[in-house]
Coordinates of C-alpha atoms in Angstrom, one line a residue:
X194 CA -37.2 -22.6 7.7
X195 CA -39.4 -25.8 8.0
X196 CA -42.9 -25.2 8.6
X197 CA -44.8 -27.6 10.6
X198 CA -48.3 -28.8 9.4
X199 CA -51.1 -31.1 10.6
X200 CA -51.0 -32.1 14.3
X201 CA -47.6 -30.4 15.1
X202 CA -49.3 -27.0 14.1
X203 CA -52.4 -27.7 16.1
X204 CA -50.0 -28.3 19.1
X205 CA -48.0 -25.1 18.8
X206 CA -49.5 -22.1 20.4
X207 CA -50.8 -19.3 17.9
X208 CA -48.8 -16.7 19.6
X209 CA -45.3 -18.5 19.2
X210 CA -44.3 -17.0 15.9
X211 CA -45.0 -13.3 17.5
X212 CA -43.1 -14.1 20.6
X213 CA -40.2 -15.6 18.5
X214 CA -40.1 -12.3 16.2
X215 CA -40.2 -10.0 19.2
X216 CA -37.3 -12.0 20.9
X217 CA -35.1 -12.3 17.6
X218 CA -32.5 -9.7 16.9
X219 CA -33.1 -9.7 13.2
X220 CA -34.1 -6.3 12.6
X221 CA -37.7 -5.7 11.4
X222 CA -39.2 -9.0 12.0
X223 CA -40.8 -8.0 15.3
X224 CA -42.8 -5.2 13.2
X225 CA -44.0 -7.8 10.5
X226 CA -45.3 -10.4 13.2
X227 CA -46.3 -8.0 15.7
X228 CA -50.1 -8.0 17.3
X229 CA -53.2 -6.7 15.5
X230 CA -54.3 -7.0 12.0
X231 CA -52.5 -6.4 8.6
X232 CA -51.8 -2.7 8.2
X233 CA -49.9 -0.8 5.5
X234 CA -47.2 -0.1 8.2
X235 CA -46.8 -3.7 8.7
X236 CA -46.7 -4.3 4.9
X237 CA -44.0 -1.8 4.3
X238 CA -42.0 -3.4 7.0
X239 CA -42.5 -6.7 5.3
X240 CA -41.4 -5.4 2.0
X241 CA -38.3 -3.7 3.7
X242 CA -37.4 -7.1 5.5
X243 CA -37.7 -9.0 2.1
X244 CA -35.7 -6.4 0.2
X245 CA -32.9 -6.5 2.8
X246 CA -32.9 -10.3 2.8
X247 CA -32.5 -10.2 -1.1
X248 CA -29.7 -7.9 -0.8
X249 CA -28.0 -9.8 1.7
X250 CA -28.3 -13.2 -0.4
X251 CA -27.1 -11.2 -3.4
X252 CA -23.8 -10.0 -1.7
X253 CA -23.4 -13.7 -0.5
X254 CA -23.6 -14.9 -3.9
X255 CA -21.4 -12.3 -5.1
X256 CA -18.8 -13.0 -2.5
X257 CA -18.9 -16.7 -3.3
X258 CA -18.4 -16.0 -6.9
X259 CA -15.5 -13.7 -6.2
X260 CA -13.9 -16.4 -4.0
X261 CA -14.2 -18.8 -6.9
X262 CA -12.2 -16.5 -9.0
X263 CA -9.0 -16.9 -6.7
X264 CA -8.0 -13.4 -6.7
X265 CA -4.9 -12.1 -4.8
X266 CA -3.8 -8.8 -3.3
X267 CA 0.1 -7.7 -3.1
X268 CA 1.6 -6.6 0.2
X269 CA 4.7 -4.3 0.1
X270 CA 6.7 -4.0 3.4
X271 CA 10.0 -2.8 4.6
X272 CA 12.0 -5.0 7.1
X273 CA 15.2 -4.6 8.9
X274 CA 18.1 -7.3 9.4
X275 CA 21.3 -7.4 11.4
X276 CA 23.1 -8.7 8.6
X277 CA 22.5 -9.4 4.9
X278 CA 23.9 -11.7 2.5
X279 CA 26.1 -10.1 -0.3
X280 CA 24.9 -10.6 -3.8
X281 CA 26.7 -12.2 -6.5
X282 CA 28.8 -9.6 -8.8
X283 CA 29.6 -10.8 -12.3
X284 CA 32.3 -8.9 -14.2
X285 CA 32.9 -9.1 -18.1
X286 CA 35.4 -7.2 -20.2
X287 CA 33.4 -5.7 -23.0
X288 CA 36.3 -7.0 -25.4
X289 CA 35.9 -10.9 -25.7
X290 CA 39.1 -11.8 -27.0
X291 CA 42.8 -10.5 -26.5
X292 CA 44.6 -9.5 -29.8
X293 CA 48.0 -10.8 -28.6
X294 CA 46.3 -14.3 -27.9
X295 CA 44.8 -14.9 -31.4
X296 CA 46.6 -17.5 -33.8
X297 CA 46.2 -18.1 -37.4
X298 CA 44.3 -21.4 -36.4
X299 CA 41.9 -19.1 -34.5
X300 CA 41.6 -16.8 -37.5
X301 CA 41.0 -19.8 -39.8
X302 CA 38.1 -21.3 -37.6
X303 CA 36.7 -18.4 -35.9
X304 CA 37.6 -15.4 -38.1
X305 CA 34.4 -15.5 -40.2
X306 CA 32.0 -16.1 -37.4
X307 CA 33.5 -13.5 -34.9
X308 CA 35.0 -10.9 -36.9
X309 CA 33.7 -11.4 -40.4
X310 CA 37.1 -12.0 -42.0
X311 CA 37.3 -13.8 -45.3
X312 CA 40.1 -16.1 -45.9
X313 CA 41.8 -13.7 -48.1
X314 CA 41.8 -10.8 -45.5
X315 CA 43.7 -12.9 -42.7
X316 CA 47.2 -11.7 -43.8
X317 CA 46.1 -8.1 -43.5
X318 CA 44.3 -8.7 -40.2
X319 CA 47.6 -10.1 -38.8
X320 CA 49.5 -7.1 -39.9
X321 CA 46.7 -4.9 -38.2
X322 CA 47.5 -7.1 -34.9
X323 CA 51.3 -6.7 -35.5
X324 CA 51.7 -10.3 -36.1
X325 CA 53.7 -11.7 -39.1
X326 CA 51.7 -13.3 -41.8
X327 CA 50.8 -17.1 -41.9
X328 CA 53.6 -19.2 -43.2
X329 CA 53.2 -21.0 -46.5
X330 CA 53.0 -24.4 -44.9
X331 CA 50.4 -23.6 -42.5
X332 CA 47.8 -26.3 -41.6
X333 CA 44.6 -25.8 -39.5
X334 CA 43.6 -28.1 -36.8
X335 CA 41.2 -30.9 -37.6
X336 CA 38.8 -29.6 -34.9
X337 CA 38.2 -26.5 -33.0
X338 CA 36.6 -25.9 -29.5
X339 CA 35.1 -22.3 -28.9
X340 CA 35.0 -22.7 -25.1
X341 CA 38.7 -23.3 -25.3
X342 CA 39.2 -20.5 -27.5
X343 CA 37.6 -18.1 -24.9
X344 CA 39.3 -19.6 -22.0
X345 CA 42.7 -19.1 -23.6
X346 CA 42.4 -15.8 -25.5
X347 CA 40.0 -14.2 -23.2
X348 CA 40.8 -11.5 -20.5
X349 CA 42.2 -13.2 -17.2
X350 CA 41.2 -11.8 -13.9
X351 CA 44.8 -12.1 -12.7
X352 CA 45.7 -9.5 -15.6
X353 CA 42.7 -7.2 -15.0
X354 CA 42.4 -6.9 -11.2
X355 CA 44.7 -4.5 -9.7
X356 CA 43.2 -4.4 -6.3
X357 CA 40.4 -6.0 -4.4
X358 CA 38.8 -5.5 -1.0
X359 CA 35.8 -6.6 0.8
X360 CA 34.7 -4.8 4.0
X361 CA 38.3 -3.5 4.1
X362 CA 39.9 -7.0 4.0
X363 CA 42.1 -8.1 0.9
X364 CA 40.6 -10.3 -1.7
X365 CA 41.7 -11.6 -4.9
X366 CA 41.1 -13.9 -8.0
X367 CA 40.4 -16.9 -5.7
X368 CA 37.2 -15.2 -4.4
X369 CA 35.9 -15.3 -8.2
X370 CA 34.6 -18.0 -10.2
X371 CA 35.0 -18.2 -14.0
X372 CA 31.8 -18.4 -15.9
X373 CA 31.0 -18.5 -19.6
X374 CA 28.2 -15.9 -20.8
X375 CA 27.4 -14.8 -24.4
X376 CA 30.0 -12.1 -23.9
X377 CA 32.8 -14.7 -23.5
X378 CA 34.5 -15.8 -20.2
X379 CA 33.4 -13.7 -17.2
X380 CA 34.1 -13.7 -13.4
X381 CA 31.7 -13.8 -10.6
X382 CA 32.4 -12.7 -7.0
X383 CA 30.6 -14.4 -4.3
X384 CA 29.1 -17.0 -6.5
X385 CA 28.8 -19.7 -3.6
X386 CA 29.9 -22.4 -6.3
X387 CA 31.2 -25.6 -5.1
X388 CA 29.6 -25.1 -1.5
X389 CA 31.5 -22.0 -0.9
X390 CA 30.2 -20.1 2.1
X391 CA 28.4 -16.8 1.0
X392 CA 29.7 -13.5 2.3
X393 CA 27.5 -11.4 4.5
X394 CA 27.9 -7.7 5.7
X395 CA 26.5 -6.1 9.0
X396 CA 26.6 -2.6 8.0
X397 CA 25.4 -0.5 4.9
X398 CA 27.3 2.3 3.2
X399 CA 30.5 2.7 1.2
X400 CA 33.5 0.6 2.5
X401 CA 31.1 -2.2 3.7
X402 CA 31.0 -4.0 0.4
X403 CA 33.1 -4.9 -2.6
X404 CA 35.7 -2.4 -3.9
X405 CA 37.8 -3.4 -7.0
X406 CA 40.2 -1.6 -9.1
X407 CA 40.4 -3.0 -12.6
X408 CA 42.5 -2.6 -15.9
X409 CA 40.5 -2.8 -19.0
X410 CA 43.5 -3.3 -21.0
X411 CA 42.3 -1.4 -24.1
X412 CA 45.6 -2.1 -25.8
X413 CA 44.5 -5.6 -26.2
X414 CA 41.0 -5.0 -27.9
X415 CA 40.5 -6.4 -31.3
X416 CA 40.7 -3.8 -34.1
X417 CA 37.4 -3.1 -35.8
X418 CA 37.7 -4.8 -38.9
X419 CA 34.0 -4.8 -40.2
X420 CA 30.8 -3.5 -38.8
X421 CA 29.5 -6.8 -37.4
X422 CA 27.4 -7.6 -34.4
X423 CA 30.2 -9.3 -32.6
X424 CA 32.6 -6.3 -32.7
X425 CA 32.4 -4.0 -29.7
X426 CA 32.8 -0.3 -30.1
X427 CA 33.0 0.3 -26.4
X428 CA 35.8 0.1 -23.8
X429 CA 35.1 -0.9 -20.3
X430 CA 33.5 -3.4 -17.9
X431 CA 30.0 -4.9 -18.1
X432 CA 28.7 -5.7 -14.5
X433 CA 25.5 -7.6 -13.3
X434 CA 24.4 -7.7 -9.5
X435 CA 22.2 -11.0 -9.2
X436 CA 21.4 -13.5 -6.5
X437 CA 23.4 -16.7 -6.4
X438 CA 20.1 -18.7 -7.3
X439 CA 20.0 -17.2 -11.0
X440 CA 22.6 -17.3 -13.6
X441 CA 23.9 -14.1 -15.2
X442 CA 22.3 -12.7 -18.4
X443 CA 24.9 -9.9 -18.5
X444 CA 24.6 -9.0 -22.2
X445 CA 21.0 -8.1 -21.7
X446 CA 20.9 -7.1 -18.0
X447 CA 24.4 -5.8 -17.2
X448 CA 25.2 -2.1 -16.7
X449 CA 28.6 -0.5 -18.0
X450 CA 31.5 0.9 -16.0
X451 CA 34.1 3.2 -17.9
X452 CA 37.7 3.7 -17.2
X453 CA 38.8 7.0 -15.7
X454 CA 35.9 6.8 -13.2
X455 CA 35.0 5.6 -9.7
X456 CA 31.5 4.0 -9.9
X457 CA 29.3 3.7 -6.6
X458 CA 26.7 1.3 -6.9
X459 CA 24.1 1.5 -3.8
X460 CA 22.1 -1.5 -3.6
X461 CA 18.8 -2.4 -1.7
X462 CA 17.6 -6.0 -1.5
X463 CA 14.1 -6.9 -2.5
X464 CA 12.4 -10.4 -1.7
X465 CA 9.5 -11.2 -4.0
X466 CA 7.0 -13.8 -3.3
X467 CA 4.2 -15.0 -5.7
X468 CA 1.5 -17.5 -5.4
X469 CA 0.9 -20.7 -7.4
X470 CA -2.1 -21.5 -9.4
X471 CA -4.9 -20.9 -9.1
X472 CA -4.2 -17.7 -7.4
X473 CA -1.1 -16.8 -9.4
X474 CA 1.3 -18.3 -12.0
X475 CA 4.5 -18.9 -10.4
X476 CA 6.4 -22.0 -10.4
X477 CA 9.1 -23.5 -8.4
X478 CA 10.0 -26.5 -10.9
X479 CA 13.7 -26.0 -12.2
X480 CA 13.9 -26.3 -16.0
X481 CA 15.8 -29.0 -18.1
X482 CA 18.0 -27.5 -20.7
X483 CA 18.8 -30.7 -22.5
X484 CA 17.6 -31.4 -25.9
X485 CA 14.8 -33.6 -26.5
X486 CA 14.8 -35.2 -30.1
X487 CA 10.8 -35.0 -30.5
X488 CA 9.5 -32.3 -28.1
X489 CA 5.8 -31.7 -28.2
X490 CA 6.4 -28.1 -27.4
X491 CA 9.9 -26.9 -27.6
X492 CA 9.2 -23.6 -25.8
X493 CA 7.1 -25.0 -23.1
X494 CA 7.7 -26.4 -19.8
X495 CA 10.0 -29.3 -20.0
X496 CA 9.1 -32.7 -18.4
X497 CA 10.9 -33.8 -15.2
X498 CA 14.2 -35.4 -15.6
X499 CA 16.2 -37.3 -12.9
X500 CA 19.2 -35.8 -11.0
X501 CA 19.8 -32.6 -9.0
X502 CA 19.2 -29.3 -10.6
X503 CA 19.7 -25.7 -9.7
X504 CA 16.7 -23.9 -7.9
X505 CA 14.2 -22.4 -10.4
X506 CA 14.7 -18.7 -11.4
X507 CA 13.3 -16.6 -14.4
X508 CA 16.7 -16.3 -16.0
X509 CA 17.4 -19.9 -15.6
X510 CA 14.2 -20.7 -17.0
X511 CA 14.9 -18.4 -20.0
X512 CA 18.4 -19.7 -20.5
X513 CA 17.0 -23.4 -20.5
X514 CA 14.5 -22.2 -23.0
X515 CA 17.0 -20.7 -25.3
X516 CA 19.0 -23.8 -25.1
X517 CA 16.4 -26.1 -26.2
X518 CA 15.3 -23.8 -29.0
X519 CA 19.0 -23.5 -30.3
X520 CA 19.5 -27.3 -29.8
X521 CA 16.3 -28.2 -31.6
X522 CA 17.3 -25.7 -34.6
X523 CA 21.0 -26.3 -35.0
X524 CA 21.6 -29.6 -33.2
X525 CA 24.1 -28.0 -30.8
X526 CA 24.3 -25.5 -28.0
X527 CA 26.1 -22.1 -27.4
X528 CA 29.3 -22.3 -25.0
X529 CA 27.4 -20.3 -22.3
X530 CA 24.3 -22.6 -22.4
X531 CA 23.8 -25.5 -20.0
X532 CA 23.1 -29.0 -21.0
X533 CA 24.4 -32.2 -22.7
X534 CA 24.3 -31.0 -26.2
X535 CA 27.6 -30.6 -27.9
X536 CA 29.1 -27.1 -28.3
X537 CA 28.5 -25.4 -31.7
X538 CA 31.4 -25.0 -33.9
X539 CA 32.4 -21.6 -35.3
X540 CA 30.5 -22.1 -38.6
X541 CA 27.3 -23.3 -36.7
X542 CA 27.5 -20.1 -34.6
X543 CA 27.5 -18.1 -37.8
X544 CA 25.0 -19.9 -39.9
X545 CA 22.4 -21.0 -37.3
X546 CA 23.0 -20.4 -33.5
X547 CA 23.5 -16.7 -33.6
X548 CA 20.6 -15.9 -36.0
X549 CA 18.3 -18.3 -34.3
X550 CA 19.1 -16.9 -30.8
X551 CA 18.6 -13.3 -32.1
X552 CA 15.4 -14.0 -33.8
X553 CA 13.9 -15.9 -30.8
X554 CA 14.8 -12.8 -28.5
X555 CA 13.1 -10.5 -30.9
X556 CA 9.8 -12.7 -30.8
X557 CA 10.2 -13.1 -27.0
X558 CA 9.2 -16.8 -27.6
X559 CA 10.0 -18.1 -24.1
X560 CA 7.0 -18.1 -21.7
X561 CA 8.6 -18.4 -18.1
X562 CA 6.5 -17.8 -15.2
X563 CA 7.7 -15.9 -12.2
X564 CA 9.5 -17.8 -9.3
X565 CA 7.4 -18.3 -6.3
X566 CA 10.4 -17.0 -4.2
X567 CA 13.2 -14.7 -5.7
X568 CA 15.6 -12.1 -4.7
X569 CA 16.5 -9.0 -6.8
X570 CA 18.6 -5.9 -6.3
X571 CA 17.6 -2.4 -6.8
X572 CA 20.5 -0.1 -7.8
X573 CA 21.5 3.5 -7.8
X574 CA 24.8 4.6 -9.4
X575 CA 26.8 7.7 -9.1
X576 CA 30.5 8.3 -10.5
X577 CA 33.3 10.6 -10.0
X578 CA 36.5 11.1 -12.2
X579 CA 39.6 9.3 -11.1
X580 CA 42.5 9.2 -10.7
X581 CA 43.7 12.6 -9.8
X582 CA 46.8 13.8 -11.1
X583 CA 48.8 13.0 -8.0
X584 CA 47.1 9.8 -7.8
X585 CA 48.0 9.1 -11.5
X586 CA 51.6 9.7 -10.9
X587 CA 51.6 7.4 -7.9
X588 CA 49.6 4.4 -9.8
X589 CA 51.9 4.8 -12.6
X590 CA 54.9 4.1 -10.7
X591 CA 53.1 1.4 -8.5
X592 CA 51.9 -0.7 -11.7
X593 CA 54.9 0.2 -13.9
X594 CA 52.6 1.8 -16.4
X595 CA 52.5 5.4 -18.1
X596 CA 50.2 8.0 -16.7
X597 CA 48.4 8.1 -20.1
X598 CA 47.7 4.4 -19.7
X599 CA 46.3 4.8 -16.0
X600 CA 43.9 7.4 -17.1
X601 CA 42.8 5.4 -20.0
X602 CA 42.4 1.9 -18.5
X603 CA 42.0 2.1 -14.8
X604 CA 38.7 2.2 -13.1
X605 CA 37.2 1.5 -9.7
X606 CA 34.1 -0.1 -8.7
X607 CA 32.4 0.1 -5.2
X608 CA 29.4 -2.1 -4.5
X609 CA 27.6 -1.8 -1.2
X610 CA 24.2 -2.0 0.5
X611 CA 22.4 1.3 1.1
X612 CA 21.0 0.2 4.4
X613 CA 20.5 -3.2 6.0
X614 CA 16.8 -2.9 5.5
X615 CA 14.9 -4.8 2.6
X616 CA 11.6 -4.6 0.9
X617 CA 9.2 -7.5 0.6
X618 CA 6.8 -7.8 -2.0
X619 CA 4.4 -10.7 -1.3
X620 CA 1.2 -11.9 -3.1
X621 CA -1.5 -13.1 -0.7
X622 CA -4.8 -14.7 -1.2
X623 CA -7.6 -12.3 -1.2
X624 CA -9.9 -14.7 0.5
X625 CA -8.4 -17.4 2.7
X626 CA -10.2 -17.9 6.1
X627 CA -12.2 -14.6 5.9
X628 CA -15.1 -15.6 3.7
X629 CA -17.4 -16.0 6.7
X630 CA -16.3 -12.4 7.9
X631 CA -17.2 -11.1 4.6
X632 CA -20.6 -12.8 4.9
X633 CA -21.0 -11.0 8.2
X634 CA -20.1 -7.6 6.9
X635 CA -22.4 -8.1 4.0
X636 CA -25.4 -9.2 6.3
X637 CA -25.0 -6.6 8.9
X638 CA -26.1 -3.4 6.8
X639 CA -28.9 -5.5 5.3
X640 CA -30.7 -7.0 8.2
X641 CA -28.1 -7.1 11.2
X642 CA -28.5 -10.7 12.0
X643 CA -26.2 -12.1 14.7
X644 CA -24.9 -15.7 15.4
X645 CA -27.6 -15.8 17.9
X646 CA -30.4 -14.8 15.5
X647 CA -29.3 -17.8 13.2
X648 CA -29.2 -20.2 16.1
X649 CA -32.6 -19.0 17.4
X650 CA -34.1 -19.4 14.0
X651 CA -32.8 -22.8 13.7
X652 CA -34.0 -23.8 17.1
X653 CA -37.4 -22.4 16.4
X654 CA -37.6 -24.3 13.0
X655 CA -36.6 -27.7 14.8
X656 CA -38.9 -27.4 18.0
X657 CA -41.6 -25.1 16.9
X658 CA -41.3 -22.9 20.1
X659 CA -39.5 -19.7 20.9
X660 CA -38.0 -21.2 23.9
X661 CA -34.2 -21.1 23.4
X662 CA -33.2 -22.5 26.8
X663 CA -32.4 -26.1 25.2
X664 CA -35.5 -27.7 26.8
X665 CA -38.1 -29.2 24.3
X666 CA -41.6 -27.8 24.4
X667 CA -43.9 -29.7 26.9
X668 CA -46.8 -31.5 25.6
X669 CA -49.9 -29.3 25.6
X670 CA -51.5 -31.6 28.4
X671 CA -48.7 -30.8 30.8
X672 CA -48.9 -26.8 30.3
X673 CA -50.8 -24.6 32.5
X674 CA -53.9 -23.1 30.8
X675 CA -53.5 -19.7 32.2
X676 CA -50.1 -19.2 33.4
X677 CA -49.7 -15.9 35.4
X678 CA -47.4 -13.2 33.8
X679 CA -44.3 -11.8 35.3
X680 CA -43.2 -8.4 33.9
X681 CA -39.7 -7.0 33.9
X682 CA -38.8 -3.6 33.2
X683 CA -35.7 -3.4 31.0
X684 CA -32.4 -2.8 32.9
X685 CA -33.7 -4.0 36.3
X686 CA -34.1 -7.6 37.8
X687 CA -37.5 -6.4 39.6
X688 CA -40.6 -8.4 39.0
X689 CA -43.6 -6.4 38.8
X690 CA -47.1 -7.6 39.4
X691 CA -49.0 -7.6 36.2
X692 CA -48.7 -6.0 32.7
X693 CA -51.4 -4.4 30.6
X694 CA -53.6 -6.7 28.5
X695 CA -52.2 -6.9 24.8
X696 CA -51.4 -9.6 22.3
X697 CA -48.5 -10.8 24.2
X698 CA -50.8 -12.3 27.1
X699 CA -53.1 -15.2 26.9
X700 CA -56.7 -14.8 26.2
X701 CA -58.8 -14.4 29.3
X702 CA -56.1 -12.9 31.5
X703 CA -57.6 -10.2 33.7
X704 CA -56.6 -6.7 33.2
X705 CA -54.6 -5.6 36.4
X706 CA -52.9 -2.2 37.1
X707 CA -49.2 -1.6 36.6
X708 CA -47.3 -1.2 39.7
X709 CA -45.2 1.8 40.4
X710 CA -41.7 1.8 38.7
X711 CA -38.9 1.2 41.1
X712 CA -36.6 -1.3 42.3
X713 CA -38.0 -4.4 44.4
X714 CA -41.3 -3.8 45.7
X715 CA -41.9 -5.3 49.2
X716 CA -44.5 -8.1 49.6
X717 CA -46.8 -5.5 51.2
X718 CA -46.5 -3.0 48.5
X719 CA -50.0 -1.5 47.4
X720 CA -51.4 -3.3 44.2
X721 CA -52.3 -0.1 42.3
X722 CA -50.1 2.8 40.9
X723 CA -50.6 6.0 39.0
X724 CA -47.8 4.9 36.6
X725 CA -49.3 4.3 33.3
X726 CA -46.1 3.3 31.3
X727 CA -46.0 -0.3 29.8
X728 CA -43.1 -2.4 30.9
X729 CA -40.6 -3.3 28.3
X730 CA -41.2 -7.0 28.3
X731 CA -44.0 -9.3 29.6
X732 CA -43.1 -13.0 29.8
X733 CA -45.4 -16.0 30.8
X734 CA -44.8 -19.6 32.1
X735 CA -43.0 -18.8 35.3
X736 CA -44.2 -18.6 38.8
X737 CA -47.0 -16.6 39.2
X738 CA -47.0 -13.1 40.9
X739 CA -49.9 -12.5 43.4
X740 CA -51.8 -9.2 43.1
X741 CA -50.8 -6.8 45.6
X742 CA -47.1 -7.4 45.7
X743 CA -44.0 -8.3 43.7
X744 CA -42.0 -11.4 44.3
X745 CA -38.2 -11.7 43.2
X746 CA -37.3 -14.2 40.4
X747 CA -36.2 -17.7 41.7
X748 CA -32.3 -18.1 41.8
X749 CA -31.5 -14.6 40.7
X750 CA -30.4 -11.7 42.6
X751 CA -32.7 -8.6 42.2
X752 CA -32.0 -5.0 41.5
X753 CA -29.1 -5.8 39.1
X754 CA -28.7 -3.8 35.9
X755 CA -29.0 -6.4 33.0
X756 CA -30.9 -6.8 30.0
X757 CA -33.4 -9.7 29.8
X758 CA -36.7 -10.7 28.3
X759 CA -38.0 -14.2 29.3
X760 CA -38.3 -16.4 32.3
X761 CA -39.3 -20.3 31.8
X762 CA -40.1 -22.7 34.4
X763 CA -38.9 -20.5 37.3
X764 CA -35.5 -20.1 35.6
X765 CA -34.4 -16.7 34.4
X766 CA -33.3 -16.7 30.8
X767 CA -31.2 -13.7 29.5
X768 CA -31.8 -12.7 26.0
X769 CA -30.5 -9.5 24.1
X770 CA -33.6 -6.9 23.4
X771 CA -34.0 -3.6 21.9

């Protein structure tokens, strides 16, 4: 607060600071600048006010520092919807290649990489497949494409899909999209690819989602020739439920479904929202999987490239990171990886791509931030044995298979929403527009200032007067030397005649008795009273009261319950008082 000096201090009345302190709502200030000499009580009040002010300033500094650290909070909520978009469902047969579709040329090129076969073991492996040995004049092809191998020899959905229904309506292979994963060729239901409309459901519960009956074709599984990583020991279907914006990582995130059972999968949608820097570390920039010949950081975020890209997702970022790593190490990409690099040959798969990718996954070398907005699905699984004996006989007749084949190969998968409510997990800024409110809550327990306290203090520092009516203090030559006092009792707008002499009153004001309490005294009311209590507030500078009677304040209705403390230039000014 600016302290006047020189002529300004001489012009300011000596009692202004005391009157201001008594009128201010800042706790304790009136006790520090009250009338009389310095006493231990006043000193203790001064210490208390200073300590409270110091505590307030410390809390303000701590809040400002906390605000600069950009903290966030997480809000969990549950919402309802009239309909929900059905998720994408990806299905893969655990067996990547059908034994009946393999040729001697496939064994020549892919046998060592996929099955661990040596050239001398090809004839024995063909006999295990029930195939004749290679003819003496066999000549392998000059080139070989791994993607074509899996597309030709992998399990087809037309052979595996026995029955399909969505919300009770028939569906078929046309509702699925073929996609390559590390497990081979897989199929995604409701992928939204090529602009296809996404399916929705207006109800929860079984029968209101996807129900498929599948044949795992166990008789087409490759023989276990050697214990290599690519050789499956299981039988069944791998399933992943995911959003349409992210690619399936089914070899890591898929769950298994076994033949001989009907598996029920109850889903609940979860929407996640994260904050970008500096409050969080989310990203919304899609990743570029293409190989850069001289990358500064092969595992870091890639630079922007022209052309449309799919929305950013955590799985998409990891897949792009793996693609760049394998392309940098081996000069090619695996068939399930995006980008423009050439697909690795079977020998490159064996010697470089598979070992490099496995080592990278073990080290978890990819650093991918969370997407700013994503959708995931919580799952609960339950299962029952199927089919029953009567159903086994019926299915055997329907699909022209033996009862043993039906029991060993058929499964049913039922995926649905548990309910149409969904969870939201949202990160919010801990401080956004509430920093001022935090300051106010910090200052309240310390010294209880209000907005009016601060504006009054600023007004006092600017004008040198405790008058807050907005009128500048009049020059000393225009002021009355001994203005008559007008005294108000708190709670009533009755003007009493005089108040006892105190430090509030100007020097030389004669002592006059206090009138009796009550409401509006008539002009002929007696000037004396036996009432000895002191009025709550004594104010100077208004129209004088004449001894012997009381006079209402100008422009104000008397006998109205209010709180007030000052009258200036015949105008009643209402201020909060204790």
